[in-house]
Tab-separated table of C-alpha atoms in Angstrom:
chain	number	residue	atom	x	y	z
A	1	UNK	CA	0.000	0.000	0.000
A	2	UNK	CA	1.146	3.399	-0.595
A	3	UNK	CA	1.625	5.608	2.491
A	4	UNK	CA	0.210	8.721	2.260
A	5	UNK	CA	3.462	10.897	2.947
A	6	UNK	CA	3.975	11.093	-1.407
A	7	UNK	CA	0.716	9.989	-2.336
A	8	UNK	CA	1.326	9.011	-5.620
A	9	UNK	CA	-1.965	7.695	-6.027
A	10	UNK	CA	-3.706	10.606	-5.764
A	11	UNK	CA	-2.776	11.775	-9.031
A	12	UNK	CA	-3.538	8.650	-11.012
A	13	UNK	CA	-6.547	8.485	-9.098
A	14	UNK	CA	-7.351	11.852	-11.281
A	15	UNK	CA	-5.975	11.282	-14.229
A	16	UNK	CA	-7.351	7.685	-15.089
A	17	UNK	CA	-10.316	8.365	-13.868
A	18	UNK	CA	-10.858	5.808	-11.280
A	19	UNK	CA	-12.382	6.405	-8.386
A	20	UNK	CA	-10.325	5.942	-5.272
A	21	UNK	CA	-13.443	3.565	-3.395
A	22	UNK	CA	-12.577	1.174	-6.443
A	23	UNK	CA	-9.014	1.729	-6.056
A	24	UNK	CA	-8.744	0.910	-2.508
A	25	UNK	CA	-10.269	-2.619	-3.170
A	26	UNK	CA	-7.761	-3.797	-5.338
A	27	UNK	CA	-5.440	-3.653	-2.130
A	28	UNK	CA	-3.126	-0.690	-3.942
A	29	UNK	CA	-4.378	1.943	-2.805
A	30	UNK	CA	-5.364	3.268	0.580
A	31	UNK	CA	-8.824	2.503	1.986
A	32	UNK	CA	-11.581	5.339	2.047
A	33	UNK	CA	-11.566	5.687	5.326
A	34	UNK	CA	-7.959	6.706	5.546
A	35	UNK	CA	-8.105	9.597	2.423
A	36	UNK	CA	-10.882	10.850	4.731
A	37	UNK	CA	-8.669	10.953	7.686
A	38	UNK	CA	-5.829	12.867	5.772
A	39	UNK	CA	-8.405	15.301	4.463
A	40	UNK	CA	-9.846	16.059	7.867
A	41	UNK	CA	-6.333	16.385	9.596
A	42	UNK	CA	-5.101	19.731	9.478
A	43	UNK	CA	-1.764	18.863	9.472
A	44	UNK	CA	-2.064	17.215	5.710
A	45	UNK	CA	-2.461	20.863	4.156
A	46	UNK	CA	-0.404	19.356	1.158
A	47	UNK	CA	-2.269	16.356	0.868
A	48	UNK	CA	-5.742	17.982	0.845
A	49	UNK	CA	-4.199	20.498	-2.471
A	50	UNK	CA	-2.806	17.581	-4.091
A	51	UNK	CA	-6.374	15.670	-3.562
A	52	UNK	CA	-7.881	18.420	-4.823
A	53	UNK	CA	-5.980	19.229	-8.124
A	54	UNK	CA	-6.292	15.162	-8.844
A	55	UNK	CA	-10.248	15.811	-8.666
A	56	UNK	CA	-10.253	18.196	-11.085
A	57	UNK	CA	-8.092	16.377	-13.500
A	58	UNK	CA	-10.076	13.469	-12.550
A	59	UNK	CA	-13.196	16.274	-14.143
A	60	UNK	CA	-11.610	16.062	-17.562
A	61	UNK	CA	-11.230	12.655	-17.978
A	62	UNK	CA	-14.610	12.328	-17.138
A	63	UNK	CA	-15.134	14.794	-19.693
A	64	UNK	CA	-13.224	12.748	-22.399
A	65	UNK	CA	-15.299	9.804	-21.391
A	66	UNK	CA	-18.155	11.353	-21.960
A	67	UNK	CA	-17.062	11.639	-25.871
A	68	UNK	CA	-16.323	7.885	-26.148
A	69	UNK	CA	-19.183	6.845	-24.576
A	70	UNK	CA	-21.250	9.450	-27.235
A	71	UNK	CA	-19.010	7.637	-30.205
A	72	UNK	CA	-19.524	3.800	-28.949
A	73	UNK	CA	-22.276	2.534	-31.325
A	74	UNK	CA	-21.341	-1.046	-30.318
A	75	UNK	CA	-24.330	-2.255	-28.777
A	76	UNK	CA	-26.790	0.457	-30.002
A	77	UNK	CA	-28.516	-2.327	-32.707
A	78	UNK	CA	-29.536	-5.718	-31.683
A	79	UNK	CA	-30.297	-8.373	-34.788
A	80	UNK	CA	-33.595	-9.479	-35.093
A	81	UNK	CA	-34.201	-12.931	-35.654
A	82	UNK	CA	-36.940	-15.009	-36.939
A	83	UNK	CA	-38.175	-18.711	-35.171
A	84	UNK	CA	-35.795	-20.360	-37.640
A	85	UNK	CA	-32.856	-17.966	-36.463
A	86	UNK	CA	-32.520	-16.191	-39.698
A	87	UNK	CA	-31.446	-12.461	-39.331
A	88	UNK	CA	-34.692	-10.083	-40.225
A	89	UNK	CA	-33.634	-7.077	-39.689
A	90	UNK	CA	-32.164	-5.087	-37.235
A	91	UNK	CA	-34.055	-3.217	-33.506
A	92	UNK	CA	-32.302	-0.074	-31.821
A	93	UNK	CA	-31.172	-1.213	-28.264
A	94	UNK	CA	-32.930	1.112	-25.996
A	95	UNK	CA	-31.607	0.283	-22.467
A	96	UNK	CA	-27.952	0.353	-24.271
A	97	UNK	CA	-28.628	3.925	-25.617
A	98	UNK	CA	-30.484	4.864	-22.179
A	99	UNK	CA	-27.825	3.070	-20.463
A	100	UNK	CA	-25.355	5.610	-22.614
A	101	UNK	CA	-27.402	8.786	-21.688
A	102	UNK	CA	-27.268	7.899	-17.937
A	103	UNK	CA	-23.686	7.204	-18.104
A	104	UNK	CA	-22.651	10.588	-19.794
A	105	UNK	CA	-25.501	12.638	-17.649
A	106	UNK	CA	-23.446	11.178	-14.528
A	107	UNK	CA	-19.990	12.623	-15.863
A	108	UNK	CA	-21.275	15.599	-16.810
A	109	UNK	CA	-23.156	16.219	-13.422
A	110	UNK	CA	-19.461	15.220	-11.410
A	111	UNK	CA	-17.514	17.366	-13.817
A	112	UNK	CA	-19.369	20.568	-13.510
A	113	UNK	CA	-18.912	20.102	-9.570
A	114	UNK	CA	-15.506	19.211	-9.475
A	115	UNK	CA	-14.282	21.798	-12.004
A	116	UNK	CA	-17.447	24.341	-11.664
A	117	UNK	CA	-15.295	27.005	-13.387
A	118	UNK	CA	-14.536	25.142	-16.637
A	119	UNK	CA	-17.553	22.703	-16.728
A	120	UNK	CA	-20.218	24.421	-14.692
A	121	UNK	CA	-23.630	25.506	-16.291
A	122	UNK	CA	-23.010	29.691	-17.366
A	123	UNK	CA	-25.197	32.462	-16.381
A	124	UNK	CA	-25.748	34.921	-18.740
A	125	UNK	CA	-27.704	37.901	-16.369
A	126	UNK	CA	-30.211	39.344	-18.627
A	127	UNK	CA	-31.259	42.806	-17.369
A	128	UNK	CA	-34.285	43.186	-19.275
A	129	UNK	CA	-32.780	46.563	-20.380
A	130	UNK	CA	-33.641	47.374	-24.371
A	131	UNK	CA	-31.050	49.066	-26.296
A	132	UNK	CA	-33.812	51.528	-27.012
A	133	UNK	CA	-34.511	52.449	-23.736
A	134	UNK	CA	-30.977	53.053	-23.421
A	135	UNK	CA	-31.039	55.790	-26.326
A	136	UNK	CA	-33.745	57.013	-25.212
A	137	UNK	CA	-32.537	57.755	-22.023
A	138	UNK	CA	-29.538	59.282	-23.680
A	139	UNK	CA	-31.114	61.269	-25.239
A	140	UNK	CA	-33.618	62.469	-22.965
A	141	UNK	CA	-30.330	63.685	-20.696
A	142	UNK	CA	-28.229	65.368	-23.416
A	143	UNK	CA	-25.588	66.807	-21.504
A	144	UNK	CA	-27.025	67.226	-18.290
A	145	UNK	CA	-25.034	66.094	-15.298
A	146	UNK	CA	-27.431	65.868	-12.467
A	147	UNK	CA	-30.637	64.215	-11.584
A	148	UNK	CA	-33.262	62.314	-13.726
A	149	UNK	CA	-34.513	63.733	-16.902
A	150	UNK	CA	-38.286	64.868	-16.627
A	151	UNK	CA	-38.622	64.564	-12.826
A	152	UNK	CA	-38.031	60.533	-13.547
């Protein structure tokens, strides 16, 4: 097991995309229990950053998983077969694409809050202001430098 003084792990942890619950069962890797003891301990300052950066590398790989599970078309088809056996025709696979769907909804969800910055949902603030008004405004002004124009 690796000792959590270097932590190696952490980083392939990230960058393969593994998560470290699966790691830990292959008897490599620390168990949960302990990464959650080294997070909590205040003394493991350089621990918790390196954790951290690993998560958000661990975000895009996610991210590039999410493109080859969109490109897999393996199992999106199943043949259809007659009582005889003989190939008919061909039936979309609907739990494989659903399957696919969930699988890249997942990612997407634990990338956007592991790397909110990069993969997070954007806000664009709409002010309800018309460029019109605006000119108006302007206009109604036209030079002055204090108050509202026409007692508004």
């Amino acid at each position: 097991m690796v000792g959590h003084a270097g932590a190696p792990w952490v980083a392939v942890v990230g960058i393969d995309g593994h998560r470290q619950a699966v790691a830990a069962q292959d008897g490599l890797q620390p168990a949960m229990s302990s990464v959650l003891s080294w997070l909590a301990d205040d003394d493991k300052a350089g621990f918790r950053a390196k954790y951290a950066m690993a998560r958000e590398i661990q975000a895009d790989g996610f991210v590039d998983e999410m493109v080859e599970i969109a490109d897999d078309r393996a199992d999106d088809w199943i043949e259809k077969k007659n009582a005889s056996g003989e190939t008919t025709g061909w039936q979309e696979n609907g739990e494989a694409i659903r399957r696919s769907q969930l699988r890249i909804a997942t990612r997407q969800w634990v990338a956007e809050k592991l790397k909110p910055k990069k993969y997070g949902s954007k806000v664009e603030p709409d002010h309800g202001v018309v460029a019109s008004e605006v000119s108006q405004l302007l206009e109604d002004i036209n030079g002055k430098t204090r108050g509202l124009p026409n007692g508004r």
